[in-house]
mmCIF file of C-alpha atoms in Angstrom:
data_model
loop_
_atom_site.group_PDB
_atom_site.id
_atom_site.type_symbol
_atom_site.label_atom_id
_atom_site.label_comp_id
_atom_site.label_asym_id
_atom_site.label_seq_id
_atom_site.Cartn_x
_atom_site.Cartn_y
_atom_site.Cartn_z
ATOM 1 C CA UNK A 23 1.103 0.695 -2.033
ATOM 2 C CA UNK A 24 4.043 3.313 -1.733
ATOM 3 C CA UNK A 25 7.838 2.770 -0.540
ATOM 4 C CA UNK A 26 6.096 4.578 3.321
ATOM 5 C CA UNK A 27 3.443 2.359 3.695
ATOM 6 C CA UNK A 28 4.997 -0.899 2.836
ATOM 7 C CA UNK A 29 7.745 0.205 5.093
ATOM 8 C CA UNK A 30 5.502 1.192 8.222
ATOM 9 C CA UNK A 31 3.629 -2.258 7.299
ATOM 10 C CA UNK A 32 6.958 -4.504 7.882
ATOM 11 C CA UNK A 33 7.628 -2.420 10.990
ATOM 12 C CA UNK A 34 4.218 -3.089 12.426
ATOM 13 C CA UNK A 35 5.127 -6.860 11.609
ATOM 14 C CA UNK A 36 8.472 -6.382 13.706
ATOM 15 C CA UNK A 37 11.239 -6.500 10.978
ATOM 16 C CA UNK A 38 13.554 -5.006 12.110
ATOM 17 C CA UNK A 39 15.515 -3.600 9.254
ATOM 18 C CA UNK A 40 12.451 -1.890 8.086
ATOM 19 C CA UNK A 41 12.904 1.240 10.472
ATOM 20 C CA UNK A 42 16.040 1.839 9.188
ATOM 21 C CA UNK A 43 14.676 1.807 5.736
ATOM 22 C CA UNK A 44 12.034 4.579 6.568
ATOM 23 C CA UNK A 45 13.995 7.132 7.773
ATOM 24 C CA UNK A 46 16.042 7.867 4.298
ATOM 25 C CA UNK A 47 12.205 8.071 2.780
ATOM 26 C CA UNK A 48 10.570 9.902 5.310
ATOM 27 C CA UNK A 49 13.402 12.201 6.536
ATOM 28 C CA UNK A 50 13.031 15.015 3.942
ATOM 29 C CA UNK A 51 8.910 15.466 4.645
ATOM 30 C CA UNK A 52 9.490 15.309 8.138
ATOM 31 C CA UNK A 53 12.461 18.243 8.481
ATOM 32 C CA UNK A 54 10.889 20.362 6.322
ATOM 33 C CA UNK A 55 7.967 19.898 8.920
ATOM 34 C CA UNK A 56 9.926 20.549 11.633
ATOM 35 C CA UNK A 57 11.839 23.256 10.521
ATOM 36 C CA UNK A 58 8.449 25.123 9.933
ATOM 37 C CA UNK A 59 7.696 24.342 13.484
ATOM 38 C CA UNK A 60 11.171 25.541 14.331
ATOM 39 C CA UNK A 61 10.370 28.697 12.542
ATOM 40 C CA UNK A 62 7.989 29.702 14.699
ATOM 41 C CA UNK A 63 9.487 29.094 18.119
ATOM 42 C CA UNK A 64 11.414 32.272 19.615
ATOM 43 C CA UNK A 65 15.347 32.931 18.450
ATOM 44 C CA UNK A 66 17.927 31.212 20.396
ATOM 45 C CA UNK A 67 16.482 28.091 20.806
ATOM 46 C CA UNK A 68 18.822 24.878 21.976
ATOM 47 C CA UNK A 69 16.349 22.720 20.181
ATOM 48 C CA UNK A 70 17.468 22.208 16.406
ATOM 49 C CA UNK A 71 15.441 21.212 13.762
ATOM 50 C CA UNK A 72 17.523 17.915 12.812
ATOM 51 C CA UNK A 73 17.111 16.955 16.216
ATOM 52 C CA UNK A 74 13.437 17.603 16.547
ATOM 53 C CA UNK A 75 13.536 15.136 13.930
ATOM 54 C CA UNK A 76 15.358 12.328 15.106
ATOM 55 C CA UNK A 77 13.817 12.616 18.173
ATOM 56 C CA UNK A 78 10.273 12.342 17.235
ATOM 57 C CA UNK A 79 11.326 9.893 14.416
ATOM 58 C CA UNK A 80 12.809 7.272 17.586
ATOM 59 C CA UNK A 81 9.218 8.024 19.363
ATOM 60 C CA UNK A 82 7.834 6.257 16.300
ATOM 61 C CA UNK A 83 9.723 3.653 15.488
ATOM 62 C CA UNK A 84 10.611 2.596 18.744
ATOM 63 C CA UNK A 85 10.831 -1.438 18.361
ATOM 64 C CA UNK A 86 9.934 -2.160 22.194
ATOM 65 C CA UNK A 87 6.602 -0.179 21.642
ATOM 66 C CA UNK A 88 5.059 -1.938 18.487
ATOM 67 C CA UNK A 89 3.257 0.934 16.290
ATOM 68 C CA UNK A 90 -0.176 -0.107 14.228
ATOM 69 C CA UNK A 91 -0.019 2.613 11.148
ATOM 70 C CA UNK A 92 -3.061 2.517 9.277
ATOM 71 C CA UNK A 93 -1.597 4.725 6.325
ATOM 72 C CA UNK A 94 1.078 7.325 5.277
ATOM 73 C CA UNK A 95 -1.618 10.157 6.715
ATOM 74 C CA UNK A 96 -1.533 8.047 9.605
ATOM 75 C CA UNK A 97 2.567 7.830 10.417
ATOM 76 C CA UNK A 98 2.446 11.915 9.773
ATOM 77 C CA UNK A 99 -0.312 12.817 11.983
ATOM 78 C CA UNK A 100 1.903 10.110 14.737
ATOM 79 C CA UNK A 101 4.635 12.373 13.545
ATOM 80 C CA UNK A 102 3.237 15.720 14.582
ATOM 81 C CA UNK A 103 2.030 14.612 17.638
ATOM 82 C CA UNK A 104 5.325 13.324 18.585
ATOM 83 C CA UNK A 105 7.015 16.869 17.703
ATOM 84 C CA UNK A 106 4.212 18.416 19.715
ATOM 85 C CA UNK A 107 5.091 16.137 22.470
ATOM 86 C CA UNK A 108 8.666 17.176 22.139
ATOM 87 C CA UNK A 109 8.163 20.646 22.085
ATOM 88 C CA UNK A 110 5.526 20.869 24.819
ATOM 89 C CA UNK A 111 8.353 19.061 27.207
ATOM 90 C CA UNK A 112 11.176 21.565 25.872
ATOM 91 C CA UNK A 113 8.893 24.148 26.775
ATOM 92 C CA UNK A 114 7.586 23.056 30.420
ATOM 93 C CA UNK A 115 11.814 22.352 30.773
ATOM 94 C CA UNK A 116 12.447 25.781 30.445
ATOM 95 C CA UNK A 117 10.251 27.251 32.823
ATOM 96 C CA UNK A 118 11.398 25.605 35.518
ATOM 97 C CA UNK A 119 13.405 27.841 37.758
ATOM 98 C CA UNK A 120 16.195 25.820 37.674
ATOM 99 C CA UNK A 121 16.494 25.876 33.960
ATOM 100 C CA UNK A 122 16.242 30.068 34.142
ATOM 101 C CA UNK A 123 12.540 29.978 34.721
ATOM 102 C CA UNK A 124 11.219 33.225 33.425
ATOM 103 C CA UNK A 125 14.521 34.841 32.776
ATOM 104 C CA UNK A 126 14.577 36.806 29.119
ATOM 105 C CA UNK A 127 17.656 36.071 26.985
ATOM 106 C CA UNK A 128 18.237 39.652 24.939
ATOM 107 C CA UNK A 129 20.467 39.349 22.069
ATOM 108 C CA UNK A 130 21.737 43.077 21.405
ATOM 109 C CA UNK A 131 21.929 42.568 17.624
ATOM 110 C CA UNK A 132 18.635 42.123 17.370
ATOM 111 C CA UNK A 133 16.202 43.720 20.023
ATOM 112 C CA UNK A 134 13.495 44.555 17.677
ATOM 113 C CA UNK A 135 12.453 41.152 16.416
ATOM 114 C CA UNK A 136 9.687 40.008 17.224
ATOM 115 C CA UNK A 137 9.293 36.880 19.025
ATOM 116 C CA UNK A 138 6.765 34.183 18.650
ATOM 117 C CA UNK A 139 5.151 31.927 21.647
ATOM 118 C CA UNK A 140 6.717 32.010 25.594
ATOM 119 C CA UNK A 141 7.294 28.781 27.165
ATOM 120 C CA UNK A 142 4.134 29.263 29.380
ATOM 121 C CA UNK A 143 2.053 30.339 26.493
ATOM 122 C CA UNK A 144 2.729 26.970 24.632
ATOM 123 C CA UNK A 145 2.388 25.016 28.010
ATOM 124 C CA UNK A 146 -1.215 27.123 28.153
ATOM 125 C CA UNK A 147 -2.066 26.046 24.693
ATOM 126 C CA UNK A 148 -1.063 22.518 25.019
ATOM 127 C CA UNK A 149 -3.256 22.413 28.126
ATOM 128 C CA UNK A 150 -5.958 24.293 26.396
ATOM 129 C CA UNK A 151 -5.768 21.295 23.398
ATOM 130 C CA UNK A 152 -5.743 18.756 25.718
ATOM 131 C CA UNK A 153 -9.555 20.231 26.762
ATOM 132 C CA UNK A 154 -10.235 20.483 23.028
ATOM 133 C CA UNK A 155 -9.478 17.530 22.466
ATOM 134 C CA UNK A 156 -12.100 15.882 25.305
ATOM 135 C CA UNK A 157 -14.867 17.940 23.448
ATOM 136 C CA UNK A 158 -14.022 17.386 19.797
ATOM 137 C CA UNK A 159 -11.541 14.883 18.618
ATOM 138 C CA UNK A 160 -11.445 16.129 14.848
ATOM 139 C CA UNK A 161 -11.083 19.945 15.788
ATOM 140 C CA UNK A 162 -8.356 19.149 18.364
ATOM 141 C CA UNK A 163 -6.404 16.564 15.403
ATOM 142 C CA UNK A 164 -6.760 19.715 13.151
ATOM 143 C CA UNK A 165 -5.036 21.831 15.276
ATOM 144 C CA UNK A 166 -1.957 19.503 16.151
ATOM 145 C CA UNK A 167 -1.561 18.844 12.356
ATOM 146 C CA UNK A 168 -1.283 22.976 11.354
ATOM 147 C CA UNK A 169 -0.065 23.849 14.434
ATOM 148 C CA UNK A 170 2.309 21.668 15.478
ATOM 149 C CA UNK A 171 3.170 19.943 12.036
ATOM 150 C CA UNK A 172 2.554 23.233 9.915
ATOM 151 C CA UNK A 173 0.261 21.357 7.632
ATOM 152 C CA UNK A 174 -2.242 23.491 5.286
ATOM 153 C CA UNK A 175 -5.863 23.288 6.196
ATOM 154 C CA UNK A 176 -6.146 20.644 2.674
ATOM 155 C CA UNK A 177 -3.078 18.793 3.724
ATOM 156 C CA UNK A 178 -4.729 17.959 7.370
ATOM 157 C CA UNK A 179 -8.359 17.380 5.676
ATOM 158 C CA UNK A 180 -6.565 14.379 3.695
ATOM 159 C CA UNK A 181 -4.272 13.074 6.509
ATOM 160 C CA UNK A 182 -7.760 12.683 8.556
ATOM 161 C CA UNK A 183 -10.000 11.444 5.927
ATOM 162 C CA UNK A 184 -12.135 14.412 5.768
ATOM 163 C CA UNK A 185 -13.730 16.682 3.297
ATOM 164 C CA UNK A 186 -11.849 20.052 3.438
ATOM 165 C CA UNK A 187 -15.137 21.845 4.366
ATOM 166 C CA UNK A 188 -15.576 19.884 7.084
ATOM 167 C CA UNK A 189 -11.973 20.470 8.326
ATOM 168 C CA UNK A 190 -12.708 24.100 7.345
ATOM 169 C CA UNK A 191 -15.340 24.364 10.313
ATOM 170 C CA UNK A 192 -13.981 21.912 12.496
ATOM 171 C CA UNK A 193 -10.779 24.855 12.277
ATOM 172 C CA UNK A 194 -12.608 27.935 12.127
ATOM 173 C CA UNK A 195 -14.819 25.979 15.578
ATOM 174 C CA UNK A 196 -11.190 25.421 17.413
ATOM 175 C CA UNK A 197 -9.353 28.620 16.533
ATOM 176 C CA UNK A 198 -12.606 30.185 18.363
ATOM 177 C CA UNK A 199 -12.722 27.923 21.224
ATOM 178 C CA UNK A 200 -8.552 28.504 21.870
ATOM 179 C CA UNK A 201 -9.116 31.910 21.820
ATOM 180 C CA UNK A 202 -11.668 31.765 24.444
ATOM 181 C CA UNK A 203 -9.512 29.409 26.382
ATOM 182 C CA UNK A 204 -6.340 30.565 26.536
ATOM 183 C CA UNK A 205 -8.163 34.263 27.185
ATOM 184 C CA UNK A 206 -9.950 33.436 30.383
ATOM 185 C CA UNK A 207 -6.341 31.312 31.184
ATOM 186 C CA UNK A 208 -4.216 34.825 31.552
#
């Protein structure tokens, strides 16, 4: 049994000194995580990697809300959808009107770089995953753990307890099925 998974066990039992214990051991997996998430959001964002982090990390362990984790695949895959919960609420924030809505922040240094996904765009997808995952749990897990935790198509296969062909067409299935989606959305 490793250091994470005896840890998240004495959590689940309610000691409370265990979540403090986690962090130091988990920490390192999970920035690196969300700093590839971070990566991929558009310059000039308020949100910090670090905090990203320490926010999704007090989702988790939150010692009013008892977690069950099954296994260390288990806490990461809680992980990612916490940082996709995070993110999808930064994003929905920021298009609001009164946080600037769909006002364009231009930073003169560096007008040709390319930006990544809008606010609305990720509120689309989210929405779009939300139907995916109604019509196929494994294909809409998949794409929370690359997407949203920047796992590699192996890494996700083992955090889900499938065969990486079978995560290779459960992908290639919801890639397609976003596409269509978030096409007939605009």
């Amino acid at each position: 049994m490793s250091d994470v998974t005896r840890i998240l066990s004495a959590i689940e039992q309610g000691d409370p000194q265990a979540a403090s214990q986690l962090l130091p051991l988990a920490y390192d997996e999970l920035r690196r995580l969300a700093a590839q998430k971070m990566a991929q959001e558009k310059p000039g964002q308020t949100l910090q990697a670090t905090a990203l982090v320490h926010d999704a990390y007090l989702r988790l362990v939150d010692t009013e809300n008892a977690q069950h984790w099954n296994s260390r695949g288990h806490f990461f895959a809680a992980a990612a959808e916490a940082m996709r919960r995070i993110l999808i609420e930064s994003a929905r924030g920021k298009a609001r009107e009164k946080r600037g809505g769909d006002w364009q922040r231009v930073d003169f240094e560096k007008l040709d770089v390319t930006t990544s996904v809008s606010p609305d765009q990720l509120v689309a997808l989210d929405d779009a995953l939300e139907r995916l995952l109604a019509l196929d749990r494994l294909a809409g897990e998949l794409v929370k753990l690359r997407y949203f935790a920047g796992l590699a198509l192996d890494q996700a296969a083992v955090a889900l307890s499938v065969s990486t062909a079978t995560a290779y067409r459960h992908w290639a299935y919801a890639r397609a099925w976003l596409r269509s989606e978030l096409l007939n959305d605009m």
